[in-house]
XYZ file of C-alpha atoms in Angstrom:
384
model
C 136.138 55.251 85.696
C 136.311 57.818 88.414
C 133.252 58.271 90.469
C 134.443 61.513 92.170
C 131.753 64.125 92.542
C 131.945 67.681 92.118
C 133.745 69.776 94.798
C 131.783 72.081 97.142
C 132.170 75.210 99.213
C 129.956 77.110 101.639
C 130.652 80.476 99.980
C 132.725 82.011 97.208
C 134.820 84.002 99.588
C 135.982 87.627 99.233
C 138.197 89.017 96.472
C 141.054 89.314 98.956
C 140.651 85.722 100.037
C 140.808 84.496 96.506
C 143.799 86.602 95.745
C 145.655 85.380 98.667
C 144.885 81.697 97.620
C 146.322 82.452 94.111
C 149.569 83.830 95.784
C 149.849 80.715 97.916
C 149.340 78.380 94.946
C 151.958 80.030 92.865
C 154.471 81.344 95.418
C 154.245 84.612 93.387
C 152.887 88.044 94.485
C 153.475 90.382 91.592
C 150.092 90.961 89.833
C 151.621 93.555 87.472
C 149.477 96.303 88.805
C 145.852 96.582 89.810
C 143.957 97.114 86.471
C 142.247 93.707 87.034
C 140.827 94.386 90.377
C 137.844 96.623 89.657
C 136.100 93.997 87.537
C 137.039 90.959 89.544
C 136.035 92.593 92.802
C 132.666 93.519 91.484
C 132.269 89.998 89.892
C 132.996 88.263 93.278
C 130.360 90.581 94.939
C 127.790 89.532 92.336
C 128.683 85.833 92.778
C 128.099 86.121 96.497
C 124.561 87.728 96.003
C 121.157 86.123 96.132
C 120.726 86.948 92.485
C 123.571 84.540 91.599
C 121.935 81.897 93.749
C 125.137 79.776 93.822
C 124.920 76.319 95.251
C 127.861 74.746 97.197
C 129.015 73.256 93.804
C 128.590 76.779 92.214
C 130.689 78.415 95.086
C 133.583 76.074 94.325
C 133.299 76.344 90.545
C 133.045 80.205 90.453
C 135.814 80.728 92.949
C 137.994 78.410 90.919
C 137.290 80.572 87.725
C 138.207 83.778 89.462
C 141.336 82.222 91.099
C 142.295 80.859 87.758
C 142.451 84.331 86.142
C 144.581 85.594 89.124
C 146.855 82.574 88.837
C 147.245 83.224 85.244
C 148.067 86.843 85.761
C 150.663 86.179 88.445
C 152.356 83.475 86.268
C 152.386 85.532 83.115
C 153.886 88.475 85.041
C 156.654 86.207 86.031
C 157.225 84.815 82.513
C 157.248 88.352 81.106
C 160.110 89.123 83.409
C 161.858 85.767 82.589
C 161.504 86.322 78.827
C 161.952 89.974 78.185
C 162.648 89.371 74.523
C 158.924 88.581 74.091
C 158.230 92.271 73.790
C 160.079 92.343 70.368
C 157.990 89.604 68.820
C 156.014 90.909 65.874
C 152.424 89.762 65.256
C 151.459 90.507 61.750
C 147.916 90.046 60.191
C 146.467 87.728 62.732
C 143.214 86.029 61.936
C 140.359 86.460 64.272
C 137.288 84.225 63.917
C 134.138 85.880 65.283
C 130.418 85.061 65.415
C 127.656 84.275 67.806
C 128.220 80.974 69.678
C 127.327 77.808 67.858
C 127.825 79.369 64.440
C 130.590 77.243 63.350
C 133.402 79.354 64.902
C 135.124 76.352 66.701
C 135.173 74.054 63.659
C 136.476 77.008 61.497
C 138.945 78.091 63.954
C 140.467 74.564 64.250
C 140.636 74.193 60.487
C 142.439 77.630 60.058
C 144.862 76.705 62.836
C 145.630 73.294 61.108
C 147.819 75.031 58.540
C 151.557 74.386 59.539
C 152.220 77.872 58.743
C 149.653 79.049 61.509
C 149.424 78.814 65.225
C 146.521 78.777 67.690
C 146.162 78.857 71.417
C 146.173 75.400 72.847
C 143.963 75.084 75.863
C 146.746 74.416 78.394
C 148.725 77.487 77.223
C 145.597 79.754 77.583
C 145.353 78.774 81.172
C 149.076 79.045 82.023
C 150.855 81.005 79.308
C 154.499 80.281 78.613
C 156.718 80.110 75.372
C 155.214 77.042 73.688
C 157.554 74.036 74.268
C 158.292 71.557 71.626
C 155.255 69.286 71.093
C 157.196 66.068 72.013
C 157.898 67.374 75.364
C 154.248 68.138 76.430
C 153.500 64.880 78.089
C 156.421 65.202 80.432
C 155.207 68.615 81.497
C 153.200 68.557 84.851
C 150.959 71.523 84.028
C 149.965 69.856 80.781
C 149.429 66.587 82.414
C 147.318 68.156 85.240
C 145.079 69.946 82.681
C 144.699 66.987 80.463
C 143.598 64.975 83.396
C 141.002 67.657 84.374
C 139.581 67.547 80.855
C 139.407 63.739 80.866
C 137.645 63.883 84.323
C 135.212 66.506 82.953
C 134.421 64.301 80.018
C 133.490 61.484 82.363
C 131.334 63.488 84.586
C 129.786 65.728 81.954
C 129.341 63.584 78.810
C 126.683 65.904 77.436
C 129.042 68.758 77.404
C 131.674 66.696 75.555
C 128.915 66.058 72.904
C 128.447 69.746 72.560
C 131.993 71.055 72.626
C 134.860 68.553 72.768
C 138.055 69.794 74.439
C 141.430 68.516 75.684
C 144.666 70.143 76.612
C 146.055 70.062 73.143
C 142.933 71.602 71.331
C 143.258 75.104 69.994
C 140.768 77.080 72.149
C 139.270 80.534 72.714
C 141.343 83.316 74.203
C 138.914 84.584 76.883
C 141.349 83.240 79.508
C 143.907 85.921 78.350
C 141.341 88.558 78.300
C 140.003 87.746 81.834
C 143.528 88.460 83.201
C 142.343 92.092 83.192
C 138.910 91.188 84.694
C 137.138 91.680 81.366
C 135.420 88.540 79.963
C 131.854 87.639 78.796
C 132.623 84.114 79.982
C 131.612 85.257 83.463
C 128.281 86.315 82.137
C 127.939 82.991 80.274
C 128.193 81.065 83.502
C 126.205 83.025 86.104
C 123.612 85.577 86.691
C 125.919 88.601 87.635
C 123.782 91.665 86.524
C 126.168 94.386 88.212
C 129.199 92.941 86.620
C 127.456 92.665 83.236
C 126.319 96.375 83.448
C 129.977 97.420 84.426
C 131.536 95.311 81.715
C 129.123 96.779 78.938
C 130.531 100.190 79.678
C 134.181 99.268 79.534
C 136.952 100.089 77.072
C 138.625 96.836 76.453
C 142.014 98.281 74.998
C 144.073 97.299 78.055
C 142.627 93.737 77.841
C 143.745 93.360 74.329
C 147.105 95.040 74.944
C 147.718 92.224 77.513
C 146.280 89.606 75.176
C 148.865 90.577 72.634
C 151.687 90.560 75.169
C 150.534 86.979 76.045
C 150.592 86.056 72.320
C 154.151 87.481 72.097
C 155.175 85.326 74.989
C 153.471 82.029 73.833
C 154.622 82.429 70.324
C 158.222 83.266 71.302
C 159.457 80.035 69.780
C 157.135 80.177 66.629
C 157.657 83.846 65.421
C 157.420 82.888 61.825
C 153.715 81.618 62.170
C 150.494 83.589 61.761
C 148.221 83.510 64.751
C 144.670 82.359 64.353
C 142.371 83.185 67.188
C 138.718 83.230 68.135
C 136.277 84.272 71.016
C 132.753 85.441 71.139
C 133.798 88.583 73.066
C 135.617 89.832 70.044
C 132.154 90.924 68.938
C 131.648 93.335 71.788
C 135.258 94.682 71.667
C 136.108 95.069 67.905
C 137.295 98.789 68.426
C 139.806 97.559 71.059
C 140.908 94.726 68.862
C 141.527 96.909 65.860
C 143.440 99.400 68.021
C 145.851 96.795 69.301
C 145.906 94.715 66.099
C 145.314 97.346 63.234
C 146.096 94.903 60.539
C 143.746 92.076 61.785
C 141.903 89.881 59.492
C 138.389 89.154 60.786
C 136.272 86.248 59.751
C 132.684 86.347 60.815
C 130.354 83.336 60.758
C 126.704 83.827 60.064
C 123.851 81.503 61.101
C 120.130 81.763 61.809
C 120.097 83.455 65.185
C 117.237 81.327 66.311
C 119.312 78.236 66.058
C 122.524 79.803 67.451
C 120.806 81.317 70.483
C 118.967 78.048 71.298
C 122.363 76.169 71.019
C 124.231 78.789 72.934
C 121.686 78.519 75.836
C 121.991 74.762 75.947
C 125.724 74.889 76.039
C 125.390 77.362 79.076
C 122.933 75.053 80.764
C 125.221 72.101 80.398
C 128.375 74.026 81.526
C 126.519 75.138 84.821
C 124.546 72.119 85.807
C 124.004 72.215 89.585
C 125.890 75.458 90.107
C 122.932 77.688 90.703
C 119.320 77.855 91.733
C 118.635 80.967 89.803
C 120.780 80.611 86.649
C 118.500 78.149 84.954
C 115.717 78.048 82.257
C 114.322 81.504 81.467
C 117.027 83.387 83.378
C 119.640 81.749 81.012
C 117.493 82.634 78.008
C 117.164 86.246 79.147
C 120.623 86.961 80.167
C 122.320 85.125 77.226
C 120.091 86.780 74.658
C 120.742 90.286 76.119
C 124.383 89.764 76.058
C 124.755 88.278 72.758
C 122.363 90.577 70.905
C 124.248 93.666 72.399
C 127.549 92.244 71.351
C 126.243 91.468 67.873
C 124.873 94.997 67.291
C 128.017 96.508 68.774
C 130.197 94.617 66.199
C 128.107 95.646 63.112
C 128.054 99.329 64.438
C 131.994 99.273 64.843
C 132.690 97.286 61.759
C 131.675 100.135 59.459
C 134.718 102.154 60.581
C 137.191 99.780 59.236
C 138.561 98.659 55.819
C 136.051 96.116 54.296
C 138.990 94.165 52.880
C 139.995 93.036 56.443
C 136.679 91.193 56.817
C 135.305 87.896 55.360
C 131.737 86.529 56.008
C 131.102 82.873 56.179
C 127.610 81.393 55.709
C 127.219 78.478 58.172
C 125.287 76.407 55.686
C 127.948 76.804 52.948
C 130.685 76.047 55.551
C 128.975 72.851 56.581
C 128.729 71.817 52.955
C 132.192 72.480 52.062
C 134.527 73.153 55.026
C 137.823 72.912 53.082
C 136.459 75.004 50.202
C 135.509 77.619 52.702
C 138.921 77.734 54.197
C 140.317 78.142 50.704
C 137.979 81.119 49.980
C 139.197 82.775 53.207
C 142.739 82.368 52.062
C 142.075 83.809 48.595
C 140.207 86.816 49.960
C 143.022 87.703 52.231
C 145.896 86.915 49.878
C 147.226 84.123 52.129
C 149.154 81.248 50.402
C 146.887 78.213 50.152
C 149.773 75.842 50.005
C 149.632 72.075 49.385
C 150.742 71.522 52.916
C 147.944 73.772 54.258
C 145.197 72.115 52.101
C 146.405 68.559 53.094
C 146.422 69.319 56.873
C 143.033 71.214 56.671
C 141.552 68.285 54.814
C 142.834 65.843 57.340
C 141.560 67.679 60.385
C 138.143 68.190 58.580
C 137.907 64.415 58.049
C 138.975 63.689 61.689
C 136.252 66.022 63.086
C 133.515 64.097 61.400
C 133.901 60.988 63.372
C 135.036 59.821 66.803
C 135.195 61.766 70.082
C 135.321 65.100 68.463
C 132.265 64.652 66.365
C 129.479 67.070 67.612
C 126.221 65.782 68.942
C 123.880 68.419 70.394
C 120.084 68.719 70.923
C 118.321 71.888 72.163
C 114.929 73.704 72.251
C 114.534 77.449 72.397
C 111.359 77.069 74.527
C 113.402 75.442 77.441
C 114.757 79.045 78.005
C 111.517 80.958 77.820
C 112.259 82.307 74.335
C 110.428 82.011 70.962
C 111.528 82.736 67.379
C 109.970 86.152 67.254
C 111.812 87.408 70.221
C 115.149 86.232 68.904
C 114.553 87.576 65.374
C 113.504 91.048 66.749
C 116.596 91.135 69.129
C 118.917 90.422 66.154
C 117.223 92.523 63.565
C 119.507 95.012 61.736
């Protein structure tokens, strides 16, 4: 077992410094324009502020997050040029799983993606998009191996996080890494106290972020053009209008759970993900910032949803999903007119059984009071 501790830096550095590091790492210099710069520059300034309160561990961690977004943008620009045929790939009736964090979105997403006729975004391809190679070649890919090794080390050093949200390089994951290539991602707000960036992001039109998101899907799915995309990310709540502009035939599945439980759980996940990274982004600050962000996203989604065809939406009650996961997936297929084939049912059933035991079995404890919140505050924030 490795005993290597977290890496440290004296500061985050400037945006220019991080961008230069991304160029050195990749040997590439074409960022495909400057659309990403406004948000990321503001983010870096916020991260360097006293309000962010970053520790040496936090400086390294958050610098790496920004650098990763820039590396991803550089690498996908190169891939777009290398595979120009990606632009002709059609994406039809993709499924987007949305909902507050900790409402069953991860489990439902993985079950929907289990269908052999579907495809999701594997973790390593969200970080470094490329046409998805054949599965039997992944272990020979140095990028895949590097990411798999990083996940394994993370699970050794952060066992509590693994119990909350198990990940490895092969897992289908959220698509925020694609969205952050334009500097727009609520993931940054979920990991640090960045009030100016948060205020900026709340006023943004995300259409360009989703246009690039689609371009990345066309690239990654270049070898699987016959498969339906299944995607999920909490930020889809705040950007439904942009999502529907880029994907007008999208099918949206929304998970519903008591917000008191989901907010407490979301705060706990954030706390575990940011251990030792900040002196200010702890306890009540996590509670305040996360509830503000998530309640704003939730209300934005419900306001926007009224504009679109109700037949494109399906609501899942968390309790019913937990009681009958496979039946819930079948109901989604029926509502959207998707073929609930024997192959789909068998694979969904297998993945469901696998998720109930072993390393992927969730284990999570949390308390709303740890984050300066109470039930009345949460219920008021999420009242229709």
